[in-house]
Coordinates of C-alpha atoms and ligand atoms in Angstrom, one line a residue:
M25 CA 33.1 77.0 163.0
P26 CA 33.7 74.6 165.9
E27 CA 33.7 75.9 169.4
Q28 CA 37.1 77.4 170.2
R29 CA 39.0 75.7 173.0
T30 CA 42.3 76.0 174.5
A31 CA 45.0 73.8 172.9
P32 CA 46.3 71.1 175.2
Q33 CA 49.6 71.8 177.0
A34 CA 50.7 68.3 177.7
G35 CA 48.6 66.5 175.1
P36 CA 45.6 64.4 175.6
G37 CA 45.6 60.6 175.7
P38 CA 45.0 57.7 177.9
A39 CA 46.1 58.8 181.4
A40 CA 47.1 55.3 182.4
P41 CA 47.1 51.9 180.7
G42 CA 43.6 50.6 180.5
P43 CA 42.1 47.4 179.4
A44 CA 42.8 46.9 175.7
R45 CA 40.4 44.7 173.8
A46 CA 42.0 41.3 173.4
G47 CA 40.7 38.7 170.9
G48 CA 41.7 37.3 167.5
L49 CA 41.3 39.0 164.2
E50 CA 42.6 37.6 160.9
I51 CA 43.4 39.8 157.9
A52 CA 42.9 37.5 154.9
A53 CA 43.8 40.1 152.2
T54 CA 44.3 43.8 151.6
G55 CA 43.9 46.1 148.6
R56 CA 44.6 49.8 147.8
A57 CA 43.7 52.3 145.1
V58 CA 45.0 55.8 144.2
P59 CA 43.6 58.2 141.6
G60 CA 45.4 58.9 138.4
R61 CA 46.8 62.4 138.9
V62 CA 50.2 62.5 140.5
I63 CA 51.0 65.9 141.9
T64 CA 54.6 66.6 142.8
N65 CA 55.9 69.1 145.3
D66 CA 57.1 71.2 142.3
D67 CA 53.5 71.1 141.0
M68 CA 52.3 72.5 144.4
A69 CA 55.0 75.2 144.2
R70 CA 53.3 76.5 141.0
V71 CA 50.1 76.9 143.0
V72 CA 51.2 78.4 146.3
D73 CA 54.4 80.0 147.8
T74 CA 56.2 76.8 148.7
S75 CA 59.1 74.6 147.6
D76 CA 60.0 70.9 147.3
E77 CA 62.8 71.6 149.8
W78 CA 60.4 73.0 152.4
I79 CA 57.8 70.2 152.0
A80 CA 60.2 67.3 151.9
S81 CA 62.4 68.5 154.8
R82 CA 59.5 69.4 157.0
T83 CA 57.2 66.5 156.3
G84 CA 58.9 63.8 154.1
I85 CA 56.3 64.3 151.4
R86 CA 57.4 64.3 147.8
Q87 CA 54.2 63.7 145.9
R88 CA 50.5 63.0 146.4
Y89 CA 47.6 61.8 144.3
F90 CA 44.5 63.9 143.6
C91 CA 41.3 62.7 142.1
A92 CA 40.6 63.5 138.5
E93 CA 37.3 63.9 136.7
G94 CA 35.0 61.0 137.5
Q95 CA 37.1 59.8 140.5
S96 CA 36.0 60.2 144.1
A97 CA 36.2 58.6 147.6
F98 CA 33.6 56.1 146.4
T99 CA 35.5 55.0 143.3
L100 CA 38.7 54.6 145.3
A101 CA 36.8 52.7 148.1
R102 CA 35.2 50.4 145.6
D103 CA 38.4 49.6 143.8
A104 CA 40.4 49.0 147.0
A105 CA 37.6 46.8 148.3
A106 CA 37.2 44.8 145.1
Q107 CA 40.9 44.1 145.1
A108 CA 40.9 42.9 148.7
L109 CA 37.9 40.7 148.1
A110 CA 39.5 39.1 145.0
R111 CA 42.8 38.6 146.7
A112 CA 41.0 36.8 149.6
G113 CA 39.4 34.5 147.1
L114 CA 36.0 35.4 148.6
S115 CA 32.7 36.2 146.9
P116 CA 30.2 38.9 147.9
A117 CA 28.1 36.3 149.7
D118 CA 31.0 35.7 152.2
I119 CA 30.9 39.3 153.4
G120 CA 28.7 39.8 156.5
L121 CA 29.6 43.5 157.3
C122 CA 30.9 46.4 155.2
L123 CA 32.4 49.4 157.0
C124 CA 34.1 52.5 155.4
A125 CA 36.1 55.1 157.3
S126 CA 36.2 58.5 155.8
F127 CA 35.7 62.2 156.6
T128 CA 35.4 63.1 152.8
A129 CA 32.5 60.9 151.7
D130 CA 30.9 61.8 148.4
N131 CA 27.5 62.4 150.0
A132 CA 26.1 63.0 153.5
T133 CA 24.0 60.0 152.5
P134 CA 24.2 57.3 151.1
S135 CA 27.3 56.4 152.9
L136 CA 30.4 55.2 151.1
A137 CA 29.9 51.8 152.6
C138 CA 26.4 51.6 151.1
Q139 CA 27.8 52.7 147.7
V140 CA 30.4 50.0 147.8
H141 CA 27.8 47.5 149.0
G142 CA 25.8 48.3 145.8
A143 CA 28.8 48.3 143.5
L144 CA 30.1 44.9 144.7
G145 CA 26.7 43.3 145.0
L146 CA 26.9 42.5 148.7
G147 CA 24.0 40.6 150.3
E148 CA 20.9 42.3 151.7
E149 CA 21.7 40.9 155.2
C150 CA 25.2 42.6 155.1
P151 CA 24.9 45.9 157.1
A152 CA 26.9 48.8 155.7
F153 CA 27.8 52.1 157.3
D154 CA 30.5 54.7 157.5
V155 CA 32.7 55.6 160.4
N156 CA 34.1 59.1 160.8
A157 CA 37.1 59.3 163.2
A158 CA 39.3 61.2 160.7
C159 CA 42.8 59.8 160.6
T160 CA 42.0 57.2 163.3
G161 CA 39.0 56.1 161.1
F162 CA 40.4 52.8 159.8
L163 CA 41.4 51.5 163.2
T164 CA 38.0 52.6 164.6
A165 CA 36.3 50.7 161.8
L166 CA 38.5 47.7 162.4
G167 CA 37.6 47.7 166.2
T168 CA 33.9 48.2 165.3
A169 CA 34.1 45.2 162.9
R170 CA 35.7 43.0 165.5
C171 CA 33.1 43.8 168.1
M172 CA 30.2 43.3 165.6
L173 CA 31.7 40.0 164.3
A174 CA 32.0 38.8 167.9
A175 CA 28.6 40.1 169.2
S176 CA 26.2 40.2 166.3
A177 CA 24.4 37.5 164.4
L178 CA 25.9 38.5 161.1
A179 CA 24.9 36.5 158.0
A180 CA 28.5 35.8 156.9
P181 CA 31.8 35.6 158.8
W182 CA 33.9 38.1 156.9
A183 CA 34.0 41.9 157.3
L184 CA 35.1 44.3 154.6
V185 CA 36.9 47.3 156.3
I186 CA 37.8 50.3 154.1
G187 CA 39.5 53.6 154.6
A188 CA 38.9 56.0 151.7
E189 CA 39.4 59.8 151.3
C190 CA 39.1 62.5 148.6
I191 CA 40.8 65.2 150.7
S192 CA 41.7 67.3 147.6
R193 CA 38.0 68.4 147.6
V194 CA 38.4 70.1 151.0
L195 CA 41.8 71.7 150.5
D196 CA 42.2 75.4 150.3
M197 CA 44.7 75.8 147.5
A198 CA 45.5 79.3 148.7
D199 CA 46.6 78.0 152.2
R200 CA 50.2 76.6 151.9
S201 CA 50.2 75.4 155.5
T202 CA 47.6 72.7 154.7
C203 CA 47.3 72.1 150.9
V204 CA 50.7 70.6 150.5
L205 CA 50.2 68.0 153.2
F206 CA 47.3 65.8 152.0
G207 CA 46.4 63.4 149.2
D208 CA 43.6 61.1 148.0
G209 CA 43.5 57.3 148.2
A210 CA 41.9 54.2 149.7
G211 CA 42.9 51.0 151.4
A212 CA 40.8 47.9 152.4
A213 CA 41.1 44.7 154.3
V214 CA 39.0 41.6 154.6
V215 CA 38.9 40.3 158.2
R216 CA 37.3 37.7 160.4
L217 CA 37.5 36.5 163.9
S218 CA 40.3 34.0 164.5
A219 CA 41.8 32.7 167.8
A220 CA 44.9 31.9 165.8
H221 CA 45.6 35.6 165.1
P222 CA 45.9 37.5 168.5
Y223 CA 44.7 41.1 168.4
W224 CA 44.8 44.0 170.9
S225 CA 43.3 47.4 170.3
C226 CA 42.5 50.7 172.1
L227 CA 40.7 53.8 171.0
G228 CA 40.4 57.3 172.5
A229 CA 39.0 60.7 171.8
R230 CA 38.9 64.2 173.2
G231 CA 36.5 66.6 171.7
D232 CA 38.5 69.6 170.5
G233 CA 37.6 70.9 167.0
A234 CA 39.8 73.9 167.2
L235 CA 43.0 72.1 166.3
L236 CA 41.9 70.4 163.1
H237 CA 38.5 70.7 161.4
A238 CA 36.9 70.7 157.9
G239 CA 33.4 72.0 157.0
G240 CA 30.0 70.3 157.2
T241 CA 26.4 71.2 157.1
A242 CA 26.7 73.9 159.8
S243 CA 29.5 75.7 158.0
A244 CA 29.8 77.6 154.8
D245 CA 33.5 77.0 154.8
R246 CA 34.2 73.5 153.5
F247 CA 38.0 73.8 153.8
L248 CA 40.3 71.9 156.1
H249 CA 42.1 74.0 158.8
M250 CA 44.8 72.9 161.1
Q251 CA 47.0 74.3 163.9
G252 CA 49.9 72.3 162.7
Q253 CA 52.3 72.7 165.6
A254 CA 49.7 71.8 168.3
V255 CA 48.7 68.7 166.3
F256 CA 52.3 67.8 165.9
R257 CA 52.8 67.9 169.7
F258 CA 49.6 65.9 170.2
A259 CA 50.8 63.2 167.7
A260 CA 54.4 63.1 169.1
D261 CA 52.9 62.4 172.6
I262 CA 50.2 60.0 171.7
I263 CA 52.1 57.6 169.5
P264 CA 54.7 56.4 172.1
R265 CA 51.9 56.2 174.7
T266 CA 49.7 54.1 172.5
V267 CA 52.6 51.8 171.5
A268 CA 53.6 51.4 175.1
R269 CA 50.0 50.7 176.2
L270 CA 49.4 48.0 173.6
L271 CA 52.8 46.3 174.2
A272 CA 52.0 46.2 178.0
E273 CA 48.6 44.7 177.3
A274 CA 50.0 42.1 175.0
G275 CA 53.0 41.3 177.3
L276 CA 55.4 42.1 174.5
T277 CA 58.3 44.5 173.9
L278 CA 59.0 46.6 170.8
A279 CA 61.7 44.0 169.8
D280 CA 58.8 41.5 169.3
I281 CA 57.1 43.7 166.7
D282 CA 58.0 43.2 163.1
C283 CA 56.7 46.5 161.9
V284 CA 55.0 49.7 163.3
V285 CA 52.6 51.4 161.0
C286 CA 51.7 54.9 162.2
H287 CA 49.3 57.2 160.4
Q288 CA 51.4 58.9 157.7
A289 CA 51.0 62.6 158.6
N290 CA 54.7 63.6 158.8
G291 CA 58.0 61.7 158.7
R292 CA 59.4 63.8 161.5
I293 CA 56.5 62.7 163.9
I294 CA 57.3 59.1 163.1
D295 CA 61.0 59.6 163.5
H296 CA 60.5 61.3 166.9
A297 CA 58.3 58.4 168.1
A298 CA 60.7 55.7 166.8
K299 CA 63.7 57.4 168.6
K300 CA 61.8 57.9 171.8
L301 CA 60.8 54.2 171.8
G302 CA 64.3 52.9 170.8
A303 CA 63.1 51.3 167.6
R304 CA 65.3 49.4 165.2
P305 CA 66.2 51.3 161.9
G306 CA 63.3 50.8 159.5
Q307 CA 61.0 49.3 162.1
F308 CA 58.6 52.3 161.7
Y309 CA 57.2 52.2 158.2
K310 CA 57.0 55.4 156.2
N311 CA 55.4 56.0 152.8
M312 CA 54.2 59.6 153.0
D313 CA 56.9 60.4 150.4
R314 CA 54.6 58.9 147.7
Y315 CA 51.0 59.5 149.1
A316 CA 51.2 62.4 151.6
N317 CA 48.6 62.3 154.3
T318 CA 45.6 60.3 153.2
S319 CA 43.9 60.3 156.6
A320 CA 41.7 57.2 157.1
A321 CA 43.4 55.5 154.1
S322 CA 47.0 55.9 155.2
I323 CA 47.2 52.8 157.5
P324 CA 45.4 50.3 155.1
I325 CA 47.5 51.6 152.2
A326 CA 50.6 51.0 154.2
L327 CA 49.4 47.5 155.2
D328 CA 48.8 46.7 151.6
E329 CA 52.2 47.9 150.5
L330 CA 53.9 45.8 153.2
A331 CA 51.9 42.8 152.1
R332 CA 52.6 43.2 148.4
G333 CA 56.3 43.8 149.3
G334 CA 56.5 40.5 151.1
R335 CA 57.3 42.1 154.4
L336 CA 54.4 40.5 156.3
A337 CA 55.1 36.8 156.7
P338 CA 52.5 34.6 158.4
G339 CA 52.7 35.2 162.2
A340 CA 54.3 38.6 161.8
R341 CA 53.2 41.2 164.4
V342 CA 52.2 44.7 163.1
L343 CA 51.4 47.5 165.5
C344 CA 49.3 50.3 164.0
V345 CA 48.7 53.7 165.5
G346 CA 46.3 56.3 164.3
F347 CA 45.8 59.9 165.4
G348 CA 44.0 63.0 164.1
A349 CA 41.1 65.3 164.1
G350 CA 38.5 65.0 166.8
L351 CA 40.8 64.7 168.5
T352 CA 40.9 60.9 168.1
W353 CA 43.6 58.3 168.5
G354 CA 43.9 54.5 168.6
G355 CA 46.1 51.5 168.1
A356 CA 45.8 47.9 167.0
L357 CA 48.4 45.1 167.5
L358 CA 47.8 42.6 164.7
T359 CA 49.2 39.1 164.2
L360 CA 49.2 38.0 160.6
Ligands
UT7_419 O1 46.5 63.9 159.9 C1 46.2 64.6 161.0 C2 47.4 64.9 161.8 N1 48.2 65.9 161.3 C3 49.4 66.1 161.7 O2 49.9 65.3 162.4 C4 50.2 67.3 161.2 C5 51.1 67.8 162.4 N2 51.8 69.0 162.1 C6 52.8 69.0 161.1 O3 53.1 68.0 160.5 C7 53.7 70.3 161.0 O4 53.3 71.2 162.1 C8 53.4 71.0 159.7 C9 54.1 70.2 158.5 C10 52.0 71.2 159.4 C11 54.2 72.4 159.7 O5 55.5 72.2 160.0 P1 56.3 73.1 161.0 O6 57.7 72.7 161.1 O7 55.5 73.0 162.3 O8 56.1 74.5 160.4 P2 55.4 75.9 161.0 O9 54.0 75.7 161.0 O10 56.1 76.2 162.3 O11 55.8 77.0 160.0 C12 57.2 77.4 159.8 C13 57.3 78.4 158.7 C14 56.3 79.5 158.8 O12 56.9 80.7 158.4 P3 57.5 81.8 159.4 O13 56.4 82.2 160.2 O14 58.6 81.0 160.2 O15 58.1 82.8 158.5 C15 55.2 79.1 157.9 O16 54.5 80.3 157.3 O17 57.0 77.7 157.5 C16 56.0 78.5 156.8 N3 55.3 77.5 156.0 C17 55.6 77.2 154.7 N4 56.7 77.6 154.0 C18 56.8 77.0 152.7 C19 54.1 76.9 156.3 N5 53.8 76.1 155.3 C20 54.7 76.3 154.3 C21 54.8 75.7 153.0 N6 55.9 76.1 152.3 N7 54.0 74.8 152.5

């Protein structure tokens, strides 16, 4: 069990706008993968005391995917990464860095990134490692990739950035307050430095494991536990602050943003943030109805859906916001 700490009253977050990281990052292609088992809210109601009406009205979730036999965070990460690589028209030799964000990796070691590295046949001079920042993981990995592409002597110019989760493995199917909220999935992006694609980002954390945690080597309890209302308040506070901070750094307003992609934890959190910021109808993307909360995979899955749906024209600006266990949070303003 983590150390018990008092829940925040006003919510953590950047106290004042700070220096966001500016610099260009191009997303050449994305990919996504979900496992084969579709679990509807009615299916969950056969397992715990819940209903489609409660889940849909409180969260916006209508179904989720759970891994079946032979599927895992690794197989999802591999499939999403292979799809992104193929769509980018790149070969394994073009990839100079492989990062995977997850809190539900198959093994403590090797990392998911190393497993993907082996499966895709990436080069020996391509480093690979996992990033664990829970639901902020993909944006943390993206920021790490940008820094390493800019600062390191990598052997090739492209980075493979993945978010992959098999959360069904850490769900307590007797706890209705958590088991209905999450799903399995993966998303991936192939990125490189590019002055033609302006990028701003920020990341933050406040160590407080009491609000949301899942087992590990120091705990016999592998299940995920969450103080839902406290996390809801944290999220409702941090999304508008992160959006406002990135817009200020970029010298833009929300009207300049084509789409806002928040971590897909709860539709009510996203609606609250959209209303507070005065967003246009539909400007904040939502897809938790089909996937539920896939933690580090939720943002890259949404980006891939938007790309496949033709909603991301060249030059479009997408503002992503992640938040979750840790506590962690972060944002990225991308230009496509
Ligand atoms: O990804 C990391 C970030 N995570 C989040 O952002 C999650 C943030 N939190 C939330 O999304 C919401 O707090 C939840 C969806 C987790 C819960 O919604 P809520 O509106 O805050 O519900 P609640 O916890 O206040 O519970 C209300 C009632 C309770 O019953 P009583 O005490 O009023 O009789 C719960 O026992 O709903 C009950 N309840 C359920 N009823 C049917 C809790 N879970 C369920 C359920 N089905 N699955």
